[in-house]
Coordinates of C-alpha atoms in Angstrom, one line a residue:
M1 CA 116.9 -6.7 44.1
S2 CA 115.5 -9.7 46.2
S3 CA 112.1 -9.3 44.4
L4 CA 113.9 -9.2 41.1
N5 CA 115.6 -12.4 41.9
A6 CA 112.5 -14.0 43.4
N7 CA 110.5 -13.3 40.1
Q8 CA 113.3 -14.6 37.9
K9 CA 113.8 -17.8 39.9
R10 CA 110.0 -18.3 40.3
C11 CA 109.2 -18.1 36.6
L12 CA 112.4 -19.6 35.1
G13 CA 110.9 -22.9 34.5
V14 CA 107.5 -21.8 33.6
W15 CA 106.9 -21.9 29.8
P16 CA 104.8 -19.1 28.3
N17 CA 101.4 -19.7 26.6
E18 CA 101.5 -20.3 22.8
E19 CA 99.5 -17.1 22.2
I20 CA 102.3 -15.0 23.9
S21 CA 104.9 -16.5 21.8
Y22 CA 103.0 -16.3 18.4
T23 CA 101.9 -12.8 19.1
N24 CA 105.6 -11.6 19.7
A25 CA 106.8 -13.6 16.6
S26 CA 104.0 -12.0 14.4
M27 CA 104.7 -8.5 15.6
S28 CA 108.4 -8.9 15.2
G29 CA 108.0 -10.1 11.6
F30 CA 105.6 -7.3 10.7
L31 CA 107.8 -4.5 12.3
S32 CA 110.9 -5.9 10.4
L33 CA 109.2 -5.3 7.1
I34 CA 108.7 -1.6 8.0
T35 CA 112.0 -0.9 9.9
I36 CA 114.4 -2.2 7.4
P37 CA 113.4 -0.2 4.3
G38 CA 112.8 3.2 6.1
N39 CA 116.1 3.2 7.9
L40 CA 118.0 1.8 5.0
L41 CA 116.7 4.7 2.8
V42 CA 118.0 7.2 5.5
L43 CA 121.4 5.7 5.4
I44 CA 121.6 5.8 1.6
V45 CA 120.5 9.4 1.5
V46 CA 122.9 10.7 4.1
F47 CA 125.9 8.7 2.5
K48 CA 125.1 9.6 -1.1
N49 CA 124.1 13.2 -0.2
P50 CA 122.2 13.7 -3.5
N51 CA 121.3 17.4 -2.7
G52 CA 124.5 18.5 -1.0
K53 CA 122.8 19.3 2.2
M54 CA 123.2 15.9 4.3
R55 CA 126.6 16.4 5.8
T56 CA 125.7 18.2 9.0
P57 CA 125.9 17.2 12.7
F58 CA 122.3 16.9 13.2
N59 CA 122.1 14.5 10.2
W60 CA 125.0 12.4 11.4
F61 CA 123.2 11.9 14.6
I62 CA 120.2 10.9 12.7
L63 CA 122.5 8.5 10.6
N64 CA 123.5 7.0 13.9
L65 CA 120.0 6.6 15.0
A66 CA 119.0 4.9 11.7
L67 CA 122.0 2.6 12.0
A68 CA 120.9 1.5 15.4
D69 CA 117.2 1.1 14.3
L70 CA 118.4 -0.8 11.1
L71 CA 120.2 -3.3 13.3
V72 CA 116.8 -3.8 15.2
G73 CA 115.1 -4.5 11.9
M74 CA 117.9 -6.7 10.4
I75 CA 119.0 -8.7 13.4
V76 CA 116.8 -8.2 16.4
E77 CA 113.3 -8.7 15.0
P78 CA 114.2 -11.6 12.7
L79 CA 115.9 -13.4 15.6
S80 CA 112.9 -12.6 17.8
V81 CA 110.6 -14.4 15.1
V82 CA 112.9 -17.5 15.3
V83 CA 113.2 -17.4 19.1
H84 CA 109.5 -17.0 19.8
A85 CA 108.2 -19.3 17.1
R86 CA 110.5 -22.1 18.4
E87 CA 109.2 -21.1 22.0
G88 CA 105.6 -21.5 20.7
L89 CA 106.3 -24.9 19.2
G90 CA 107.8 -26.0 22.5
Y91 CA 111.5 -26.4 21.2
P92 CA 114.3 -25.6 23.6
L93 CA 115.5 -22.0 23.8
K94 CA 118.6 -21.8 21.5
Y95 CA 119.0 -18.5 20.0
H96 CA 118.0 -16.2 22.7
V97 CA 121.6 -15.8 23.8
Y98 CA 122.2 -14.0 20.5
L99 CA 119.0 -12.0 20.6
Q100 CA 119.4 -10.3 23.9
P101 CA 122.9 -8.7 23.5
V102 CA 122.1 -7.3 20.1
Y103 CA 118.7 -6.1 21.3
F104 CA 120.1 -4.1 24.3
T105 CA 123.0 -2.9 22.3
S106 CA 120.8 -1.4 19.4
C107 CA 118.2 0.0 21.7
T108 CA 120.7 1.6 24.0
A109 CA 122.5 3.3 21.0
S110 CA 119.0 4.3 19.8
V111 CA 118.2 6.0 23.0
F112 CA 121.6 7.7 23.3
S113 CA 121.4 8.9 19.7
L114 CA 118.1 10.7 20.6
G115 CA 119.9 12.3 23.5
M116 CA 122.7 13.6 21.2
L117 CA 120.0 15.0 18.8
T118 CA 118.5 16.8 21.8
I119 CA 121.8 18.3 22.6
D120 CA 122.3 19.3 19.0
R121 CA 118.9 21.1 19.0
Y122 CA 119.6 22.7 22.4
I123 CA 122.9 24.2 21.2
A124 CA 121.5 25.3 17.7
I125 CA 118.7 27.2 19.3
T126 CA 120.1 28.6 22.5
S127 CA 123.6 29.4 21.1
P128 CA 123.3 29.7 17.4
M129 CA 126.4 31.7 17.0
Q130 CA 128.6 29.0 18.7
Y131 CA 126.9 26.1 17.1
R132 CA 129.3 25.7 14.3
A133 CA 132.3 26.0 16.5
T134 CA 130.9 23.6 19.1
L135 CA 129.3 20.8 17.1
S136 CA 131.2 19.9 14.0
N137 CA 130.9 16.9 11.7
K138 CA 134.1 15.4 13.3
R139 CA 132.9 15.9 16.9
A140 CA 129.5 14.3 15.7
A141 CA 131.4 11.3 14.5
I142 CA 133.4 11.0 17.7
S143 CA 130.2 11.3 19.8
S144 CA 128.5 8.6 17.7
L145 CA 131.5 6.3 18.0
A146 CA 131.3 6.9 21.9
I147 CA 127.7 5.9 21.8
W148 CA 128.5 2.6 20.2
I149 CA 131.3 1.8 22.6
I150 CA 129.1 2.4 25.6
S151 CA 126.2 0.5 23.9
T152 CA 128.2 -2.5 23.2
S153 CA 129.9 -2.6 26.7
L154 CA 126.6 -2.5 28.8
P155 CA 125.0 -5.7 27.6
F156 CA 128.0 -7.7 29.2
L157 CA 126.5 -7.0 32.5
Q158 CA 123.5 -9.0 31.5
Q159 CA 125.6 -12.1 31.5
E160 CA 126.5 -11.5 35.2
I161 CA 123.2 -10.1 36.8
G162 CA 120.6 -11.9 34.7
F163 CA 117.9 -10.9 32.2
L164 CA 115.2 -9.2 34.5
W165 CA 117.6 -7.3 36.6
Y166 CA 119.4 -5.9 33.6
F167 CA 116.1 -5.1 32.0
F168 CA 115.4 -3.2 35.1
V169 CA 118.8 -1.3 34.9
F170 CA 118.2 -0.7 31.2
G171 CA 114.9 0.8 31.9
N172 CA 116.1 3.3 34.6
A173 CA 119.7 4.1 33.4
S174 CA 119.1 4.1 29.5
V175 CA 115.3 5.1 29.4
L176 CA 114.2 7.0 32.4
V177 CA 117.4 9.2 32.7
T178 CA 117.4 10.0 29.0
F179 CA 113.7 10.8 29.1
F180 CA 114.1 13.6 31.8
V181 CA 117.1 15.0 30.0
L182 CA 115.2 15.0 26.6
L183 CA 112.1 16.6 28.5
F184 CA 114.3 19.4 30.2
A185 CA 116.2 20.3 27.0
F186 CA 113.1 20.3 24.8
V187 CA 111.3 22.6 27.1
R188 CA 114.3 25.1 27.1
V189 CA 114.5 24.9 23.4
H190 CA 110.9 25.5 22.9
L191 CA 110.9 28.6 25.1
T192 CA 114.1 30.0 23.7
L193 CA 112.8 29.6 20.0
R194 CA 109.5 31.1 20.8
A195 CA 111.4 34.1 22.4
Q196 CA 113.7 34.5 19.4
I197 CA 110.7 34.4 16.9
K198 CA 108.9 37.1 19.0
E199 CA 111.9 39.3 19.1
L200 CA 112.5 39.0 15.3
E201 CA 108.9 39.8 14.6
S202 CA 109.1 43.0 16.7
I203 CA 112.0 44.3 14.5
Q204 CA 110.8 46.8 11.9
G205 CA 112.0 46.9 8.3
R206 CA 112.8 44.2 5.7
S207 CA 116.6 44.3 5.5
E208 CA 118.4 41.4 3.9
E209 CA 119.9 40.5 7.3
N210 CA 116.5 40.3 8.9
Q211 CA 115.1 38.3 6.2
A212 CA 118.1 35.9 6.3
R213 CA 117.6 35.4 10.0
N214 CA 113.9 35.0 9.7
N215 CA 114.6 32.3 7.1
A216 CA 117.0 30.5 9.2
L217 CA 114.8 30.8 12.4
R218 CA 111.9 29.4 10.4
T219 CA 114.0 26.4 9.3
E220 CA 115.1 25.9 12.9
A221 CA 111.6 25.9 13.9
R222 CA 110.6 23.3 11.4
I223 CA 113.4 21.1 12.5
T224 CA 112.7 21.4 16.2
K225 CA 109.0 20.8 15.6
T226 CA 109.9 17.5 13.8
F227 CA 112.1 16.6 16.7
M228 CA 109.2 17.2 19.0
F229 CA 107.3 14.5 17.1
M230 CA 110.3 12.3 17.6
L231 CA 110.3 12.9 21.3
L232 CA 106.5 12.2 21.4
A233 CA 107.1 8.8 19.6
F234 CA 109.8 8.0 22.1
I235 CA 107.4 8.8 25.0
F236 CA 104.7 6.8 23.4
C237 CA 106.8 3.8 22.8
Y238 CA 108.9 3.7 25.9
T239 CA 106.6 4.8 28.6
P240 CA 104.4 1.6 28.3
S241 CA 107.5 -0.4 28.1
L242 CA 108.9 1.2 31.2
I243 CA 105.7 0.5 33.2
M244 CA 105.8 -3.1 32.2
I245 CA 109.5 -3.4 33.1
Y246 CA 108.6 -2.3 36.7
L247 CA 105.7 -4.6 36.8
M248 CA 107.6 -7.7 35.7
N249 CA 110.3 -7.0 38.2
L250 CA 108.6 -5.6 41.2
C251 CA 105.1 -7.3 41.0
T252 CA 105.6 -10.4 43.3
V253 CA 101.8 -11.3 43.1
C254 CA 101.6 -11.4 39.4
S255 CA 101.5 -14.9 37.6
C256 CA 104.3 -16.1 35.6
Q257 CA 102.2 -15.9 32.5
A258 CA 101.6 -12.2 33.2
I259 CA 105.4 -11.8 33.8
H260 CA 105.9 -13.2 30.2
W261 CA 103.3 -10.9 28.8
F262 CA 105.0 -7.9 30.4
R263 CA 108.3 -9.1 29.1
D264 CA 107.2 -9.5 25.4
L265 CA 105.0 -6.6 25.2
S266 CA 107.7 -4.3 26.7
Y267 CA 110.0 -5.6 23.8
V268 CA 107.4 -4.9 21.2
F269 CA 106.8 -1.3 22.3
I270 CA 110.6 -0.7 22.2
V271 CA 111.3 -2.0 18.8
L272 CA 108.2 -0.2 17.5
N273 CA 110.1 3.1 18.0
S274 CA 112.7 1.8 15.6
S275 CA 110.1 1.5 12.8
V276 CA 108.5 4.8 13.4
N277 CA 111.6 7.2 13.6
P278 CA 112.7 7.2 9.9
F279 CA 109.3 8.2 8.7
L280 CA 109.1 11.1 11.1
Y281 CA 112.1 12.9 9.9
A282 CA 112.2 11.6 6.3
W283 CA 108.8 13.0 5.5
R284 CA 108.9 16.2 7.8
L285 CA 112.4 17.6 7.3
P286 CA 112.5 19.6 4.0
N287 CA 116.2 18.6 3.3
F288 CA 115.4 15.0 3.6
R289 CA 112.4 15.2 1.3
E290 CA 114.5 17.1 -1.3
A291 CA 117.3 14.6 -0.9
I292 CA 115.0 11.5 -1.4
K293 CA 113.3 13.2 -4.5
A294 CA 116.8 13.9 -5.8
L295 CA 118.0 10.4 -5.3
F296 CA 115.0 8.8 -7.1
K297 CA 115.3 11.4 -9.9
R298 CA 119.0 10.5 -10.4
S299 CA 118.2 6.9 -10.4
T300 CA 115.4 7.3 -13.0
S301 CA 117.6 9.5 -15.2
Q302 CA 120.4 6.9 -15.2
Q303 CA 117.8 4.3 -16.1
L304 CA 116.6 6.3 -19.0
T305 CA 120.2 6.9 -20.2
A306 CA 121.0 3.3 -20.1
A307 CA 117.9 2.4 -22.0
A308 CA 118.7 4.9 -24.6
N309 CA 122.2 3.5 -25.0
R310 CA 120.8 0.2 -25.6
S311 CA 118.4 1.5 -28.3
P312 CA 118.7 -0.4 -31.6
L313 CA 119.0 3.0 -33.6
P314 CA 122.5 3.2 -35.0
A315 CA 124.8 5.4 -33.3
A316 CA 125.8 7.4 -36.4
Q317 CA 122.0 8.1 -36.9
R318 CA 121.7 9.3 -33.3
N319 CA 124.8 11.5 -33.7
N320 CA 123.5 13.0 -36.9
G321 CA 120.0 13.8 -35.4
T322 CA 121.8 15.3 -32.5
T323 CA 124.1 17.5 -34.7
A324 CA 121.2 18.5 -36.8
M325 CA 119.2 19.8 -33.8
T326 CA 122.2 21.6 -32.6
N327 CA 122.7 23.4 -35.8
V328 CA 119.1 24.4 -36.1
S329 CA 119.2 25.8 -32.6
S330 CA 122.4 27.7 -33.2
E331 CA 121.2 29.2 -36.5
S332 CA 117.7 30.2 -35.3
N333 CA 119.1 33.2 -33.4
G334 CA 122.6 33.7 -34.4
A335 CA 123.9 34.4 -31.0
T336 CA 123.5 33.0 -27.5
P337 CA 121.3 35.3 -25.4
A338 CA 123.2 36.8 -22.4
Q339 CA 122.3 35.3 -19.1
P340 CA 121.6 37.6 -16.2
K341 CA 124.2 37.9 -13.7
K342 CA 123.7 36.4 -10.3
D343 CA 123.7 39.8 -8.6
D344 CA 120.8 41.1 -11.0
V345 CA 118.4 38.5 -9.8
P346 CA 116.0 40.1 -7.3
G347 CA 116.5 38.7 -3.7
A348 CA 119.5 36.7 -4.8
K349 CA 121.7 38.0 -2.0
V350 CA 119.0 37.4 0.6
N351 CA 118.6 33.8 -0.6
E352 CA 122.4 33.2 -0.5
V353 CA 122.5 34.3 3.0
A354 CA 119.7 32.2 4.1
I355 CA 121.0 29.1 2.3
C356 CA 124.4 29.6 3.9
V357 CA 122.7 29.7 7.4
E358 CA 120.6 26.7 6.6
E359 CA 123.5 24.6 5.3
R360 CA 124.6 24.0 8.9
L361 CA 121.2 22.3 9.5

């Protein structure tokens, strides 16, 4: 800790170069324009649930992750633009006291939410029969609340131990430990999933139960593959940041301008992850793509209905036209054709079983 205090004291009065401040301000403004709409769309889709498949524990954890990332886009990045623009202009630091707590809170919540997503995938793949009993929507909500309680409590340490030392603690406790947990869980999930697929493929026959299991397992594989991309994005964003956190805290021979570069670039890499996450699962998960399409389709339908109601055509004429069309349709055949029963449709039972299994995803 002595070297940390030495760097903090040594560079406390050294002002960063203008290009450092303006680079951070520009990157923060650009990333904010990407982070806000992507995560806001995820929140709307999960809350409105347009396709009826969004209320699952996995999606609640994604909702929690999107909320943390949205805070980054709406508060952290705009504040970063103001702070670093003022810093580049030579104005006294004024708003950084608001930036740092929100930054650490939202980033810690984002990292812990990824950890909960890992636990969700781990249980879903390794213990599928106990998944529903173990992880319910209520428990997912309680876990999400616990994440926010911890995330809002940790930044108070920064007031006591200083920015650089807390950044070091954040890098080790929140990022490094979570990284190894994610890596261990993902390896186990991948090996278990591959073994289950091989076992299923070795079973002879095409019974309804086997088809349902196959459909559910393929869905699990798609979700887990998407989660793999999220982990890769986490590694890509947090590994350079973690390296720079170590450098700016332990490199006693580095210049203060280098320390400022390490500080700002580590920040940029961390908030970059918040802009990438929603596009990974929104475009790769079938249920999310379906829900987004349903949401926009419903919105378009409502707009067309509203436009039709504002039409200058008299209401009586519209009603007469509708009645006439109804009469023609009724008289053309004389009777309504009988609809096939659900059980008569080929493969209906198989699809029902598969859908019931997929609903928990």
